[in-house]
mmCIF file of C-alpha atoms in Angstrom:
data_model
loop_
_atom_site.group_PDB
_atom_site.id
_atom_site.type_symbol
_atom_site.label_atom_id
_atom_site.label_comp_id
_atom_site.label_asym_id
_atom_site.label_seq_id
_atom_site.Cartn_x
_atom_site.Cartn_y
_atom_site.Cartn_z
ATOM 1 C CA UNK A 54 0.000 0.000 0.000
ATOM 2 C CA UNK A 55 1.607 3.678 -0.855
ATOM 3 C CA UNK A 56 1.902 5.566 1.918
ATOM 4 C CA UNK A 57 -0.544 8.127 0.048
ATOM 5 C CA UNK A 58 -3.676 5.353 0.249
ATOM 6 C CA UNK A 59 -2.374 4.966 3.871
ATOM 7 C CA UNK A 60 -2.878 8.375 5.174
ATOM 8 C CA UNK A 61 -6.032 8.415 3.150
ATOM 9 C CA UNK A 62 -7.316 4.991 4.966
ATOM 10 C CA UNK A 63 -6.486 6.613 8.129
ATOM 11 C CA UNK A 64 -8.298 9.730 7.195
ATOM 12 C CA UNK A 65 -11.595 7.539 6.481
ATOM 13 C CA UNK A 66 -11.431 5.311 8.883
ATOM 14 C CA UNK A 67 -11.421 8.267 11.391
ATOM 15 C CA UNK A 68 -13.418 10.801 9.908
ATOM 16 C CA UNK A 69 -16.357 10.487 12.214
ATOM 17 C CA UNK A 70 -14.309 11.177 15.026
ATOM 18 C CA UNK A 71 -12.516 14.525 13.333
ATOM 19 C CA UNK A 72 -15.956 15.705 12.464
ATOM 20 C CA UNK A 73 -16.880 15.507 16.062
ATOM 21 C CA UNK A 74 -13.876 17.574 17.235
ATOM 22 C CA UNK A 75 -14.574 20.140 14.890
ATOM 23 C CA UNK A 76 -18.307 20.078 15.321
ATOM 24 C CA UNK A 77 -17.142 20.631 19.064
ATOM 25 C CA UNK A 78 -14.656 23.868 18.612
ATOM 26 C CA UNK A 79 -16.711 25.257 16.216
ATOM 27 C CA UNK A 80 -19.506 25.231 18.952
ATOM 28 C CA UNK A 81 -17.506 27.490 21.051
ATOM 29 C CA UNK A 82 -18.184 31.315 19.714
ATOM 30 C CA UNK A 83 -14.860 32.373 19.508
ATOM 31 C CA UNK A 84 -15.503 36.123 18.548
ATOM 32 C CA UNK A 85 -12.577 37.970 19.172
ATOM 33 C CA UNK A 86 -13.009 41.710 19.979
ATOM 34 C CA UNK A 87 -16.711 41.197 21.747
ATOM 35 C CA UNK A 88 -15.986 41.849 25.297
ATOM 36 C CA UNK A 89 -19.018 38.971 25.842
ATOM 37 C CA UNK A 90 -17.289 36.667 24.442
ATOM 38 C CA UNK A 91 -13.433 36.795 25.658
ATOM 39 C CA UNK A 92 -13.886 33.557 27.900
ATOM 40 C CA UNK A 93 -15.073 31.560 24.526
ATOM 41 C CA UNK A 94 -11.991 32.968 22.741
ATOM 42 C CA UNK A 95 -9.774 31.492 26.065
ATOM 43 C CA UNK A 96 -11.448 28.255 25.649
ATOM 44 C CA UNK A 97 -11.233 27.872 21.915
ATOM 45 C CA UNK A 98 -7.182 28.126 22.681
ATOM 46 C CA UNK A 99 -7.417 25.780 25.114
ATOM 47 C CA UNK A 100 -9.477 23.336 23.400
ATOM 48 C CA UNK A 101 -6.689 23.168 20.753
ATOM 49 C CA UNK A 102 -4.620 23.036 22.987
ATOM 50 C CA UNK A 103 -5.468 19.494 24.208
ATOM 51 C CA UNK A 104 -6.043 19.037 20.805
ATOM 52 C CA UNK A 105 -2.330 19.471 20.197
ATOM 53 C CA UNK A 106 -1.436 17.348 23.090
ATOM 54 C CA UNK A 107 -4.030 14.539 22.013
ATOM 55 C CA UNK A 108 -2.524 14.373 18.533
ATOM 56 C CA UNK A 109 1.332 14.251 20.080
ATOM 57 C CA UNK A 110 2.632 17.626 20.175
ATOM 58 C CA UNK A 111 5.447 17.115 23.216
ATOM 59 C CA UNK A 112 5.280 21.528 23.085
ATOM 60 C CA UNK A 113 2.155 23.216 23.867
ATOM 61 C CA UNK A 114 2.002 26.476 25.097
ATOM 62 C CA UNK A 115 -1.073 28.717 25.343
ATOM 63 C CA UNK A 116 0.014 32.241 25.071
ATOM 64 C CA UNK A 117 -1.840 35.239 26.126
ATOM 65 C CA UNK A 118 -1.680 38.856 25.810
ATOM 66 C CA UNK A 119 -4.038 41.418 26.478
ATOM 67 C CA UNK A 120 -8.002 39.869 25.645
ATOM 68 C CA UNK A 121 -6.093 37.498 22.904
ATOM 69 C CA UNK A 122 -4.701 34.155 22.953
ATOM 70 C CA UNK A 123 -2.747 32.113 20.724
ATOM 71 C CA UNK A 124 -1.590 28.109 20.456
ATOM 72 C CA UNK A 125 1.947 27.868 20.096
ATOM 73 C CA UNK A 126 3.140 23.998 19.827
ATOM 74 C CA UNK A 127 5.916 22.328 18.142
ATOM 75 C CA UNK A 128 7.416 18.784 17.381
ATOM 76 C CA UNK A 129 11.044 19.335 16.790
ATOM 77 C CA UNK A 130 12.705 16.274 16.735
ATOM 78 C CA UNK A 131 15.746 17.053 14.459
ATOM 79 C CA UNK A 132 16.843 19.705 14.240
ATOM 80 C CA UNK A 133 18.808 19.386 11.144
ATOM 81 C CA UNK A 134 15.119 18.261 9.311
ATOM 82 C CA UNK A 135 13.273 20.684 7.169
ATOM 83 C CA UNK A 136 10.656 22.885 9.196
ATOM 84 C CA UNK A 137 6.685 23.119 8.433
ATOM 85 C CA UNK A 138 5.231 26.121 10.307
ATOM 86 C CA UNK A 139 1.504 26.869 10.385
ATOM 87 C CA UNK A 140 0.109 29.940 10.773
ATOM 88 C CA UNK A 141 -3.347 30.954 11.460
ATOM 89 C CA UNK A 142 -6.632 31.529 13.649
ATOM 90 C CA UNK A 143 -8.723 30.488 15.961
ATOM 91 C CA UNK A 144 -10.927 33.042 16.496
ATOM 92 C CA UNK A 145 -14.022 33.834 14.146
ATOM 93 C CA UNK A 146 -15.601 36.968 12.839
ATOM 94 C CA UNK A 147 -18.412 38.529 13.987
ATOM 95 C CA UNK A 148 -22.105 37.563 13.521
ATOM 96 C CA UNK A 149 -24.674 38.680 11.357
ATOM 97 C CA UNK A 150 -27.541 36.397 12.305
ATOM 98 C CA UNK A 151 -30.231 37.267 9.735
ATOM 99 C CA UNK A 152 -27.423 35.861 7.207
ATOM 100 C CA UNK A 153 -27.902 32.536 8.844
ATOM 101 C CA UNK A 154 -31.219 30.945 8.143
ATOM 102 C CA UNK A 155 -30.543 26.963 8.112
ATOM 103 C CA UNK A 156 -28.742 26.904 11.655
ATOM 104 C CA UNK A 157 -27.405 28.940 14.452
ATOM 105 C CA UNK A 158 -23.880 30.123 13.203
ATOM 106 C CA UNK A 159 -22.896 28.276 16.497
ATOM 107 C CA UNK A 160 -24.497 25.039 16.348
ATOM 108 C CA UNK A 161 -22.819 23.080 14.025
ATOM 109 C CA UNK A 162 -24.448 20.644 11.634
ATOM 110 C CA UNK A 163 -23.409 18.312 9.262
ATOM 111 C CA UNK A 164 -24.940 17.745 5.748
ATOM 112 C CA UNK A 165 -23.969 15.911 2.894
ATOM 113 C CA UNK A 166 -20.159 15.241 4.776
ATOM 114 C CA UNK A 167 -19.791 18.520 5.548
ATOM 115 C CA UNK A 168 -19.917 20.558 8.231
ATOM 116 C CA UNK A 169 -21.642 24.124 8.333
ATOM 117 C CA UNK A 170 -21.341 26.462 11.149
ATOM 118 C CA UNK A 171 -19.149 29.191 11.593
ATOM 119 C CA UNK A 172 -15.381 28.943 11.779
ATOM 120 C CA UNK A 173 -15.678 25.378 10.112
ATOM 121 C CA UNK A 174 -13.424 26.436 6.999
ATOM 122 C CA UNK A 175 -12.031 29.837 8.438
ATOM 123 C CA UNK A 176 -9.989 28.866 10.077
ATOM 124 C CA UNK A 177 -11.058 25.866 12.780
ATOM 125 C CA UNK A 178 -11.297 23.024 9.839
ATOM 126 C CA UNK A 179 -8.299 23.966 8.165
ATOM 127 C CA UNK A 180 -6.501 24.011 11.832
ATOM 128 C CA UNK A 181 -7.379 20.393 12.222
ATOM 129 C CA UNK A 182 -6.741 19.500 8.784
ATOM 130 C CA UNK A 183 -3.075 20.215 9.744
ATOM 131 C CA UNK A 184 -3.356 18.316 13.222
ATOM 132 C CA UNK A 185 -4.806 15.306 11.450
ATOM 133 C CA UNK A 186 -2.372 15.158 8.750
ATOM 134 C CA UNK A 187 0.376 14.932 11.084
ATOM 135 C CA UNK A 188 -1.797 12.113 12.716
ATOM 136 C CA UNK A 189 -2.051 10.521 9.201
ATOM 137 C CA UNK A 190 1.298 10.937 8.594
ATOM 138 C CA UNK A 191 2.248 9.082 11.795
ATOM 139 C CA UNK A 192 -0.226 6.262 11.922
ATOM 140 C CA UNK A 193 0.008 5.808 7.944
ATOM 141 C CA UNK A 194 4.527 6.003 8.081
ATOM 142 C CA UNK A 195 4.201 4.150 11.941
ATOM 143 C CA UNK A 196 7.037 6.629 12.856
ATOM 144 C CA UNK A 197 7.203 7.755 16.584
ATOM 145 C CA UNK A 198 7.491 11.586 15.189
ATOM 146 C CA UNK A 199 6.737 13.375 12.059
ATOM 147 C CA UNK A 200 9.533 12.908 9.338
ATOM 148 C CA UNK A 201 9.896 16.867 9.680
ATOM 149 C CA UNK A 202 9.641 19.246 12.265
ATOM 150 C CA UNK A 203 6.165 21.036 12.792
ATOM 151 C CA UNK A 204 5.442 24.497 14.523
ATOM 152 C CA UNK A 205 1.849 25.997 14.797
ATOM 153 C CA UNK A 206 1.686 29.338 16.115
ATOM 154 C CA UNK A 207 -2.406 29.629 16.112
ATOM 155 C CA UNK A 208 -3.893 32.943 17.266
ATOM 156 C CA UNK A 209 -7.293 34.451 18.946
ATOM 157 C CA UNK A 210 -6.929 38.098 17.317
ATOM 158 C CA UNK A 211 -7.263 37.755 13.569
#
């Protein structure tokens, strides 16, 4: 089997589960910049951050300054290896709800495979699609750590 159909056996085989997680952070209104909402933008960081200790990261720092706070983790095993660093966001924008008629923005559903709610593509989803590639990666190679180092520096303040 190529290491390619690997990742993307893992991927199947545990897509149920990384729909959950997302369907759970993306549950958590993580509007940065509404003063009613800073405790949801602490516990989006801190849901990625066991989220980054669940998938292996031996770093994982949660960073804070001011009302934001940021994810910093990293698997550096070599330090000779190439580097992958991922940047982006954890925090969503702000809600219009009239533009939501199928759901609440926070209440995530799924339809057709997908999941709707909002940060599911910007940025949450494409967060985990990074943490579960590295998962891939491992289960699919059976390495003990990723065959390059990875840094995420994930943020609350877009």
């Amino acid at each position: 089997m190529s290491a390619a159909s690997a990742v993307h056996d893992y991927l199947v085989a545990h897509e149920p589960e990384l729909a959950a997680q997302l369907m759970r952070w993306v549950a958590i209104p993580s509007v940065a910049g509404d003063p009613d909402l800073t405790k949801a933008v602490t516990w989006s960081a801190a849901e990625l951050a066991g989220m980054c200790r669940e998938a292996g990261f031996p770093v994982v720092e949660l960073w804070t300054q001011g009302d934001g706070h940021a994810v910093y983790a990293e698997w550096v095993t070599d330090v000779s290896r190439p580097t992958v660093f991922v940047y982006s966001h954890h925090d969503v924008r702000a809600v219009k709800h009239e533009l939501w008629r199928g759901t609440d923005p926070f209440t995530p559903v799924e339809r057709e495979g997908r999941v709707f709610g909002r940060g599911a593509s910007d940025a949450k989803g494409q967060v985990l699609a990074h943490l579960w590639g590295v998962r891939a990666h491992l289960a699919a190679s059976g390495l003990d750590d990723p065959a390059v180092n990875v840094k995420l520096l994930v943020e609350g303040e877009e």
